[in-house]
mmCIF file of C-alpha atoms and ligand atoms in Angstrom:
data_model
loop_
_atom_site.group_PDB
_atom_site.id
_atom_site.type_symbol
_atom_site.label_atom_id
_atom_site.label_comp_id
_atom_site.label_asym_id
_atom_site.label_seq_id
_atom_site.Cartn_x
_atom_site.Cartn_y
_atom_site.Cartn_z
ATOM 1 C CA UNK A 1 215.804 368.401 219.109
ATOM 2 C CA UNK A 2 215.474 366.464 216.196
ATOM 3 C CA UNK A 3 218.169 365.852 213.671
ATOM 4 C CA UNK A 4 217.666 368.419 210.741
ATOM 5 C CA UNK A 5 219.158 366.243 207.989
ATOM 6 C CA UNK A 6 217.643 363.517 205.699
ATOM 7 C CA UNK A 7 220.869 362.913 203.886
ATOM 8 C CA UNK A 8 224.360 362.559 204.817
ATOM 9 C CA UNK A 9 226.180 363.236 201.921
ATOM 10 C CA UNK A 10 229.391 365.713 203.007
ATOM 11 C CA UNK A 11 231.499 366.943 206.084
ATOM 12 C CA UNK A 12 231.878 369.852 204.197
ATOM 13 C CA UNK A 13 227.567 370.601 204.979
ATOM 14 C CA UNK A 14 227.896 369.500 208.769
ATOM 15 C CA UNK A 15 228.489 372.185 211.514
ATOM 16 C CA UNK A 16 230.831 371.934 214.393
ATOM 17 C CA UNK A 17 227.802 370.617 216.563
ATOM 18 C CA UNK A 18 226.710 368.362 214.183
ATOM 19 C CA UNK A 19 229.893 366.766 214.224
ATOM 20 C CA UNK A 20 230.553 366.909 218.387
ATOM 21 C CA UNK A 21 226.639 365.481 218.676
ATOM 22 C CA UNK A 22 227.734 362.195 216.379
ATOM 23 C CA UNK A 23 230.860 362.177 218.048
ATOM 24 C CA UNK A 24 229.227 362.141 221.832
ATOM 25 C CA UNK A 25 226.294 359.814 220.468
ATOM 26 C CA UNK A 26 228.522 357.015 218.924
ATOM 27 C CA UNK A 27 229.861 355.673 222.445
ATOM 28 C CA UNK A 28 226.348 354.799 223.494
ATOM 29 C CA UNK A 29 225.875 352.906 219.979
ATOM 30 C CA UNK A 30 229.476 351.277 220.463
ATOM 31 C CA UNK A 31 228.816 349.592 223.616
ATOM 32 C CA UNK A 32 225.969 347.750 221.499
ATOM 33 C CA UNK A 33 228.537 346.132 219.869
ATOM 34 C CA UNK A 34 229.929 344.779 223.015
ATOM 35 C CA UNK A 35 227.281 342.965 224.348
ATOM 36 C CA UNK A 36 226.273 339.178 224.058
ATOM 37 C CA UNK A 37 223.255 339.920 222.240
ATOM 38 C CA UNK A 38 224.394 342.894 219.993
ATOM 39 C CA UNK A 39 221.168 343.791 218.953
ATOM 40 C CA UNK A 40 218.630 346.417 219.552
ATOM 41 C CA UNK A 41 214.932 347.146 218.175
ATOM 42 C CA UNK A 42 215.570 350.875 217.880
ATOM 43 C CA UNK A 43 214.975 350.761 213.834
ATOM 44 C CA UNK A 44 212.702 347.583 213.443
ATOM 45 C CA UNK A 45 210.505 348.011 210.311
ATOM 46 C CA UNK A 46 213.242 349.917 208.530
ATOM 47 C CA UNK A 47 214.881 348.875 205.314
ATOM 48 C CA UNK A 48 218.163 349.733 204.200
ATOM 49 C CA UNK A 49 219.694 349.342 200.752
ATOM 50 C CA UNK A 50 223.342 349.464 199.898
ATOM 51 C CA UNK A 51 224.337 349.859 196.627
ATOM 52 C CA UNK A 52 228.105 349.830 196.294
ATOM 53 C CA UNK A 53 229.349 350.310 192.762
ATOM 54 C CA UNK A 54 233.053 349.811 193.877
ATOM 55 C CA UNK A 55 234.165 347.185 196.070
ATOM 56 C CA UNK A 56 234.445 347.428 199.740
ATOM 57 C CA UNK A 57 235.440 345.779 202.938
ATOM 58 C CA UNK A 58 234.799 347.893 205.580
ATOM 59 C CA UNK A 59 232.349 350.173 204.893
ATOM 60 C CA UNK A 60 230.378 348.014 203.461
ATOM 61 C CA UNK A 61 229.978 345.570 206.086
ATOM 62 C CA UNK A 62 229.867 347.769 209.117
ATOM 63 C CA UNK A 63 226.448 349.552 207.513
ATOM 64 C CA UNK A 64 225.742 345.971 207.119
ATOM 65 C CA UNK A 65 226.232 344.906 210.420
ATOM 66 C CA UNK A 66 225.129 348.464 212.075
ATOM 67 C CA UNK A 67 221.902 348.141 210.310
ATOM 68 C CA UNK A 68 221.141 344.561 211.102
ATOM 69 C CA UNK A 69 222.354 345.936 215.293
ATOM 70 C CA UNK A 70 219.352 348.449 215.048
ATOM 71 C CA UNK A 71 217.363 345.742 213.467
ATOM 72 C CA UNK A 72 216.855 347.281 210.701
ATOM 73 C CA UNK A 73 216.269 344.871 207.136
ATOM 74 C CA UNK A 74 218.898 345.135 204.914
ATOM 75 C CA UNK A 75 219.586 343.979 201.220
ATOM 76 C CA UNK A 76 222.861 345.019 199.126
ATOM 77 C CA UNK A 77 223.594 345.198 195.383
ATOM 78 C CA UNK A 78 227.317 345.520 194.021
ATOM 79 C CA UNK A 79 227.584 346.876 190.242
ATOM 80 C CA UNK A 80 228.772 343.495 188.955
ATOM 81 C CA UNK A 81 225.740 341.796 189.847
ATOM 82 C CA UNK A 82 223.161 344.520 188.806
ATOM 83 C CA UNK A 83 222.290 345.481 185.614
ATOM 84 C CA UNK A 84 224.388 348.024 185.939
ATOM 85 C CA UNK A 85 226.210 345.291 183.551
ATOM 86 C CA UNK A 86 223.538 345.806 180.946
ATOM 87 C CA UNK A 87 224.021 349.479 180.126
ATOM 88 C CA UNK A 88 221.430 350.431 182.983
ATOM 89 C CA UNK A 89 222.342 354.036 184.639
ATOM 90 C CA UNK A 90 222.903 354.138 188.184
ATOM 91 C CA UNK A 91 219.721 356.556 188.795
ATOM 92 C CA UNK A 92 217.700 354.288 186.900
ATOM 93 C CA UNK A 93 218.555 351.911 189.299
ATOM 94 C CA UNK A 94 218.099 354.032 192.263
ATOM 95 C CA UNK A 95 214.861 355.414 190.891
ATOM 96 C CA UNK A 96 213.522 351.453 190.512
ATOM 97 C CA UNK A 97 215.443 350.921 194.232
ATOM 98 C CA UNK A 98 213.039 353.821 195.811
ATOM 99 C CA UNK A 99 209.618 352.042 194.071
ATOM 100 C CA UNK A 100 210.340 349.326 196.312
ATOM 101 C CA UNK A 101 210.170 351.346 199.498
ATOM 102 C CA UNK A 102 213.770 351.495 201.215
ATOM 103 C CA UNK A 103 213.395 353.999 203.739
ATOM 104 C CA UNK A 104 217.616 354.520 203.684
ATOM 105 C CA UNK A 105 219.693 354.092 200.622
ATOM 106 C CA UNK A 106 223.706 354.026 201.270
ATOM 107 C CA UNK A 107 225.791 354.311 198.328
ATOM 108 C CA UNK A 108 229.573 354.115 196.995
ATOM 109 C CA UNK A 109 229.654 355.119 193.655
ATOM 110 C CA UNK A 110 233.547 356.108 191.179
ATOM 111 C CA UNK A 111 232.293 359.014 190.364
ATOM 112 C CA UNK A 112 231.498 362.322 192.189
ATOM 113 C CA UNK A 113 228.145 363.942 192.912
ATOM 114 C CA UNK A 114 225.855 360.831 192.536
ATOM 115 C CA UNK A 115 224.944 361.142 196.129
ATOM 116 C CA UNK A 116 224.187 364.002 196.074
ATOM 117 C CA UNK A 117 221.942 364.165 192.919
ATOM 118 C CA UNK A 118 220.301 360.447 194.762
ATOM 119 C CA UNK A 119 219.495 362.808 197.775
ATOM 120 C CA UNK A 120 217.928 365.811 195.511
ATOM 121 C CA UNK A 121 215.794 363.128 193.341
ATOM 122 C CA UNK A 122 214.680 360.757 196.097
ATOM 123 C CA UNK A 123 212.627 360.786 199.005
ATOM 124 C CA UNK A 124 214.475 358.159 201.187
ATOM 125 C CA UNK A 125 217.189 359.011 203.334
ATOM 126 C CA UNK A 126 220.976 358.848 201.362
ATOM 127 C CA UNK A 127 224.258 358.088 202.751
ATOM 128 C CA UNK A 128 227.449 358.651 201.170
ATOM 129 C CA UNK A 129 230.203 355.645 201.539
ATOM 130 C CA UNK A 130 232.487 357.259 199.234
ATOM 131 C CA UNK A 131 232.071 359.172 195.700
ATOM 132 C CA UNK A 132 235.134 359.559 193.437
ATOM 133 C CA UNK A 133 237.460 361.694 195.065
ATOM 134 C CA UNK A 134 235.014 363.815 196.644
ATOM 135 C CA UNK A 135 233.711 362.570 200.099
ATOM 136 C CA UNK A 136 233.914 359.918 202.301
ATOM 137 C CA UNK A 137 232.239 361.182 204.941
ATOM 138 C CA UNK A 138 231.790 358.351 207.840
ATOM 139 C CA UNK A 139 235.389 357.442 207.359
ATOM 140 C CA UNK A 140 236.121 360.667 209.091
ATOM 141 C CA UNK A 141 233.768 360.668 211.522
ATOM 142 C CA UNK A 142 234.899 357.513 212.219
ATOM 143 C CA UNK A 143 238.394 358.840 212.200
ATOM 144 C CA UNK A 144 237.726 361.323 214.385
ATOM 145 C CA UNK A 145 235.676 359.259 216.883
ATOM 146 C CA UNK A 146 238.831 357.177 217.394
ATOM 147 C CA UNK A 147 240.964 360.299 217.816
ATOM 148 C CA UNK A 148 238.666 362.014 220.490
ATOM 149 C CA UNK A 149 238.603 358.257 222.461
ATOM 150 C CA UNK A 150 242.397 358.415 222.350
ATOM 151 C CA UNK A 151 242.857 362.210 223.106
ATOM 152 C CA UNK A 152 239.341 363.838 225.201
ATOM 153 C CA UNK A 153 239.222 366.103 222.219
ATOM 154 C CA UNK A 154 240.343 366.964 218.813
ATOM 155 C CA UNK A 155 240.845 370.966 219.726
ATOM 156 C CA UNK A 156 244.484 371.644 219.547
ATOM 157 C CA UNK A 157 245.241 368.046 217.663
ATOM 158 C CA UNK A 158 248.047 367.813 215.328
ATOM 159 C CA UNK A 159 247.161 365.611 212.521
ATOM 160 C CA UNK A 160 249.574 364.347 209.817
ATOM 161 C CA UNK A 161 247.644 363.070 206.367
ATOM 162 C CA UNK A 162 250.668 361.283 204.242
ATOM 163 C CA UNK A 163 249.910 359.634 200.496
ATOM 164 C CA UNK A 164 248.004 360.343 197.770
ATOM 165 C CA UNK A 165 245.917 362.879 198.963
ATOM 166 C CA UNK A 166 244.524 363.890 195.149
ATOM 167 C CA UNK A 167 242.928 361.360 194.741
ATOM 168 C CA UNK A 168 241.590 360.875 198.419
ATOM 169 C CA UNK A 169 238.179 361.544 199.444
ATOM 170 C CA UNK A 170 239.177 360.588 202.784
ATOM 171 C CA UNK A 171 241.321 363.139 202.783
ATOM 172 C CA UNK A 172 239.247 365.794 201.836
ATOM 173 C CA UNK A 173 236.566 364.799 204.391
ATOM 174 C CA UNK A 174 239.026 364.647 206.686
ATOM 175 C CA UNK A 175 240.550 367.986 206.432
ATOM 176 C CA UNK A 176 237.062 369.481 206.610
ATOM 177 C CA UNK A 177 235.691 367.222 209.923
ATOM 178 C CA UNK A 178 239.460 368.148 211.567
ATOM 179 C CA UNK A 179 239.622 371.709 210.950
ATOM 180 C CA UNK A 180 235.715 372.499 212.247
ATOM 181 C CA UNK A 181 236.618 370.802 215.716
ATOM 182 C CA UNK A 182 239.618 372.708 215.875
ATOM 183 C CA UNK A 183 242.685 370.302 215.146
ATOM 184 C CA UNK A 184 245.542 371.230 212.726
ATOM 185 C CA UNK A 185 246.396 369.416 209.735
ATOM 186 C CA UNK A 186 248.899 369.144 207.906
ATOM 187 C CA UNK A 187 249.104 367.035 204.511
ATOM 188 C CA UNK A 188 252.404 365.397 203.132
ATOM 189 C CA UNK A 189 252.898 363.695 199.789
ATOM 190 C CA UNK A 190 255.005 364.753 196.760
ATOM 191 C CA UNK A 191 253.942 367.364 194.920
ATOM 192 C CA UNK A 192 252.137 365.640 192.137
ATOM 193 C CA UNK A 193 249.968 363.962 194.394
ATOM 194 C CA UNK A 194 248.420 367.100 196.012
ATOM 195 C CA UNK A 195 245.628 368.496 194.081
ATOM 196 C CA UNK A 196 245.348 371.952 192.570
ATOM 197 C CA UNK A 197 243.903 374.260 194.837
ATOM 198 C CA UNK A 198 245.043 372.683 198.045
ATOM 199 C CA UNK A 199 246.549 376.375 199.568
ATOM 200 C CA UNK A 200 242.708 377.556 199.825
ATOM 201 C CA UNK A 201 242.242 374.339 202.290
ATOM 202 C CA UNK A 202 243.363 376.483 205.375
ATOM 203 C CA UNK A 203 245.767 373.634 205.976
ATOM 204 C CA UNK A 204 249.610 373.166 206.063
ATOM 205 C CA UNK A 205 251.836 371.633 203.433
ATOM 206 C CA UNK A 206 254.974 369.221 203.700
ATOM 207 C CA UNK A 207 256.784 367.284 201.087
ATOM 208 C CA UNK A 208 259.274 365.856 203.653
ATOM 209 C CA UNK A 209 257.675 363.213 205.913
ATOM 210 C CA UNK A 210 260.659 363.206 208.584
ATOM 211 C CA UNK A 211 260.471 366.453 209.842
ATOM 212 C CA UNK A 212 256.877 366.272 210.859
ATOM 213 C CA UNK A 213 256.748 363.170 212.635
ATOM 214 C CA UNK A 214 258.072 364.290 215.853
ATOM 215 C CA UNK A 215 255.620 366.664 215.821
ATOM 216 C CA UNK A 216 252.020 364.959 215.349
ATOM 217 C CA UNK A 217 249.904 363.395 217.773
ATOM 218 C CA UNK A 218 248.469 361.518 214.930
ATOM 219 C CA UNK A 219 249.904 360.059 211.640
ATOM 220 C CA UNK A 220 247.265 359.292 208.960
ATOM 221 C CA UNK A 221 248.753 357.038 206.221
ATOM 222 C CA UNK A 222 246.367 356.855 203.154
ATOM 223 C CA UNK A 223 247.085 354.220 199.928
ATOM 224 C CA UNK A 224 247.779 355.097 196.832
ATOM 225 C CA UNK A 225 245.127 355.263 194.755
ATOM 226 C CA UNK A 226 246.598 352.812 191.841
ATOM 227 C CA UNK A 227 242.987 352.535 190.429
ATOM 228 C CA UNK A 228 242.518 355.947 190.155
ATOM 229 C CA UNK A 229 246.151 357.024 188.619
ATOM 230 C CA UNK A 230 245.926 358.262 185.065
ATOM 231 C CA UNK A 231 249.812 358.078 184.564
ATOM 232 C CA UNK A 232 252.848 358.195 186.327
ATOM 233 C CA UNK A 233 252.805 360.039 189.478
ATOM 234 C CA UNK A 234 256.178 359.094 191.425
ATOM 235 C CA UNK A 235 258.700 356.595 189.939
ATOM 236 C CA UNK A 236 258.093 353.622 192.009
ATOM 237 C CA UNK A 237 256.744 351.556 194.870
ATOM 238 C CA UNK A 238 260.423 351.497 196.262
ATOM 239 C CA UNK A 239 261.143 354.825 195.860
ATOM 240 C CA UNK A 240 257.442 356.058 197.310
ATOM 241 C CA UNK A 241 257.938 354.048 199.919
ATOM 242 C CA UNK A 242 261.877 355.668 200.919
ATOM 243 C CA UNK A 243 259.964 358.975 201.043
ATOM 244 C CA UNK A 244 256.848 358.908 201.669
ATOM 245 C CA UNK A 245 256.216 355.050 203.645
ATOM 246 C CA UNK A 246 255.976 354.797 207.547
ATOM 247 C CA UNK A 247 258.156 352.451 208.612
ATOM 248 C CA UNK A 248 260.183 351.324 212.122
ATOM 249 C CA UNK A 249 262.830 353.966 211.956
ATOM 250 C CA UNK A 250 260.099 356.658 211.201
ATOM 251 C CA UNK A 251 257.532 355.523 214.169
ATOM 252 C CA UNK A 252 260.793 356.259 216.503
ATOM 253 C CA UNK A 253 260.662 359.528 215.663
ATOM 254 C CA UNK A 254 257.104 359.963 217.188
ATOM 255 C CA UNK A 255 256.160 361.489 219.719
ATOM 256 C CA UNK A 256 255.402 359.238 223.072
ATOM 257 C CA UNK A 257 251.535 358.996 222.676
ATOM 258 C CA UNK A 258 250.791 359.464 219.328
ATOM 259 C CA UNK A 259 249.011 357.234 217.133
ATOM 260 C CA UNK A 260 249.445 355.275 213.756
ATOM 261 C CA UNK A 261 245.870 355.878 211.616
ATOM 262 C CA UNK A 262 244.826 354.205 208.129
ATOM 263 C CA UNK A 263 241.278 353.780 206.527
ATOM 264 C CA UNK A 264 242.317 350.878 204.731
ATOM 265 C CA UNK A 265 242.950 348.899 202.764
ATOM 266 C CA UNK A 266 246.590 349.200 203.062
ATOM 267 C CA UNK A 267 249.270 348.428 200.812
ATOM 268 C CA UNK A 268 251.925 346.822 202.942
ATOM 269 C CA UNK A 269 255.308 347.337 201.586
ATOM 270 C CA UNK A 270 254.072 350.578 200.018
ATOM 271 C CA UNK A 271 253.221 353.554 202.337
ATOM 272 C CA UNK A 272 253.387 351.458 205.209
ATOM 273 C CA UNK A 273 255.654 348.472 206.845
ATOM 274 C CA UNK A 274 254.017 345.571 208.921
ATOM 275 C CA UNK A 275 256.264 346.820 211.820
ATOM 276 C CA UNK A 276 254.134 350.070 211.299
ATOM 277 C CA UNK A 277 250.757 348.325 210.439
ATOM 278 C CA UNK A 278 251.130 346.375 213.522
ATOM 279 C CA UNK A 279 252.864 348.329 216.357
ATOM 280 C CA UNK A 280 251.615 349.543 220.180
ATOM 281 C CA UNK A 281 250.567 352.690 218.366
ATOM 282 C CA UNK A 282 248.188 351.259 215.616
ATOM 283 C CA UNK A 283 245.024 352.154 216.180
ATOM 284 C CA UNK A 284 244.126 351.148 212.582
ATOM 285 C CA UNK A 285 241.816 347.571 214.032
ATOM 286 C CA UNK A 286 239.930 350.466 216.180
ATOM 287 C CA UNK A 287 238.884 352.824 213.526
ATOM 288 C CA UNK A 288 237.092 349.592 211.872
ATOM 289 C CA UNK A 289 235.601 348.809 215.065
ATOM 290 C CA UNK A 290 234.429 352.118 215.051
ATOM 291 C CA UNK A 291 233.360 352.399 212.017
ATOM 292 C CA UNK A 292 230.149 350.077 213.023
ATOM 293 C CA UNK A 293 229.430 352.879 215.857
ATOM 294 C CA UNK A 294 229.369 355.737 213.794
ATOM 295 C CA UNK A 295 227.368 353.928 210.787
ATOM 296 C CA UNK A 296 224.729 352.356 213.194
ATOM 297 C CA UNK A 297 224.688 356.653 215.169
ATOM 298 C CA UNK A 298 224.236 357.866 211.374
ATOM 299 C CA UNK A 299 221.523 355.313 210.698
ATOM 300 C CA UNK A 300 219.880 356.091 213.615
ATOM 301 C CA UNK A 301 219.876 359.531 212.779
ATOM 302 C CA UNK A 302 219.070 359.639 209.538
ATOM 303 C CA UNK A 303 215.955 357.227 210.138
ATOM 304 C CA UNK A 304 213.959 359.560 212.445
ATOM 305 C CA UNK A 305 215.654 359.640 215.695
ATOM 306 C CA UNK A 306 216.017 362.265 218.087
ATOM 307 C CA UNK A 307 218.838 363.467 219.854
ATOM 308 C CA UNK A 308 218.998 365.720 222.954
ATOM 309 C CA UNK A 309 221.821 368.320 222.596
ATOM 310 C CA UNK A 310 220.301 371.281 224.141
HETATM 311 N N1 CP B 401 238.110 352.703 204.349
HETATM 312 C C1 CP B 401 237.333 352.178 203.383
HETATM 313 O O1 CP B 401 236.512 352.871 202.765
HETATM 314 O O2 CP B 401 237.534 350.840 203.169
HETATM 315 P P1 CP B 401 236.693 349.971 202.140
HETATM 316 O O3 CP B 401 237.037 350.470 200.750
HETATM 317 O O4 CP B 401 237.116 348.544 202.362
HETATM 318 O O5 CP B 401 235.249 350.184 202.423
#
């Protein structure tokens, strides 16, 4: 079959199968990665634009680098450097971006719902990496790719999100990835850092981190969102990090094989220690690695190839 979907703009539109086929398809695209010549033809002729109008490590360069695996030509623009600077819109710039031909347009904008309004307008392929609090969809795929590698399967998984999880599209996307292929979830952070409406997200809710550690196969630490926090949302770094932080006495209380997660970037010291950061159980170097799997499967995908599922 072929894969129904220009765009990938939300976990929230994916199905179950959607998800598994990514999942299955992103081992063959990691082993790439692992080769002495970690390249492959599969998208020669393609162009790829990235437009990230807030910063980025990760994501950034591991469409980079997927792209440039599948061969694909790639060319990036950050807001600083555009004339975005100049008073020039972001869809004015996407608008010029698609009269020079990019058949795949990733983008990473502050704000929600410009992907999705790129993907309505344009005829190119769109990716989200990340719009205002709303999605971050490869993170999780990524996420969960590193979870099924660790467990077989994410049916039955018990899955801790800790932090700031209002302002977290990666928590959102997530919740919505982990609860389609069956794992439980179960968010902790202080009440003012949970947005409204989380009871409707079929999920559970802690604001005590100690008593669900021994429980979890997997412990998801997330940053606080300084950049994003209007006012005052806890009292301190110190204090945050008594309550909330993962640190050595707290990975004790795991259970045997469970795992340490993080998207990055983290804020060592804050919600997590470099005892944490760093331990047997941090799988937190793998999700990045990862992250160049899933973004060269979703290129792939997105660009006119097949996949055989049936
Ligand atoms: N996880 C993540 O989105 O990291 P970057 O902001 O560095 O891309």
């Amino acid at each position: 079959m072929t894969w129904p979907y220009k765009d990938l703009i939300a976990i929230y539109d994916l199905k179950r199968e959607d998800i598994s086929t990514i999942l299955e398809m992103a081992s063959s695209f990691k082993e790439i990665s692992k080769r002495d010549i970690k390249k492959v033809p599969t998208l020669r002729g393609k162009t790829v634009v990235l437009l990230f109008y807030e910063p980025s490590t990760r994501t950034r360069l591991s469409f980079e680098l997927a792209a440039k695996r599948l061969s694909a030509d790639t060319t990036a623009l950050s807001a600083s450097g555009s004339s975005f600077t100049k008073g020039e819109t972001i869809m004015d710039a996407a608008h010029n971006v698609m009269a020079m031909a990019p058949d795949c347009i990733v983008v990473r904008y502050p704000y929600a719902g410009i992907p999705s309004k790129m993907a309505q307008l344009l005829p190119c392929s769109v990716i989200n990496a990340g719009d205002g609090y709303h999605e971050h969809p490869t993170q999780a795929l990524l996420d969960m790719f590193t979870m099924k590698e660790r467990f077989g399967s994410l049916e039955g998984l018990k899955v801790a999100i800790v932090g700031d999880i209002m302002h977290s599209r990666v928590a959102r996307s997530n919740v919505y990835g982990l609860r389609k292929m069956g794992a439980q979830v179960v968010l902790v952070a202080p009440r003012t850092l949970l947005p409204p409406g989380v009871d409707t997200w079929g999920v559970d809710v802690s604001a005590e981190l100690d008593p669900v550690m021994p429980d979890c196969d997997v412990i998801m630490m997330l940053r606080v969102q300084k950049e994003r926090l209007s006012r005052q949302f806890f009292s301190g770094d110190r204090e945050y990090s008594i309550f909330y932080g993962l640190n050595r006495a707290r990975v004790e209380m795991m259970k045997p094989d469970a795992i340490i997660m993080h998207p990055g970037p983290m804020n060592r010291g804050v919600e997590i220690t470099c005892d944490a950061a760093e331990s047997a159980r941090s799988m937190i170097l793998d999700q990045v690695e990862n992250g160049v799997a899933i973004r060269m499967t979703l290129l792939y995908l997105s660009l006119g190839g097949s996949v055989n599922v049936d």
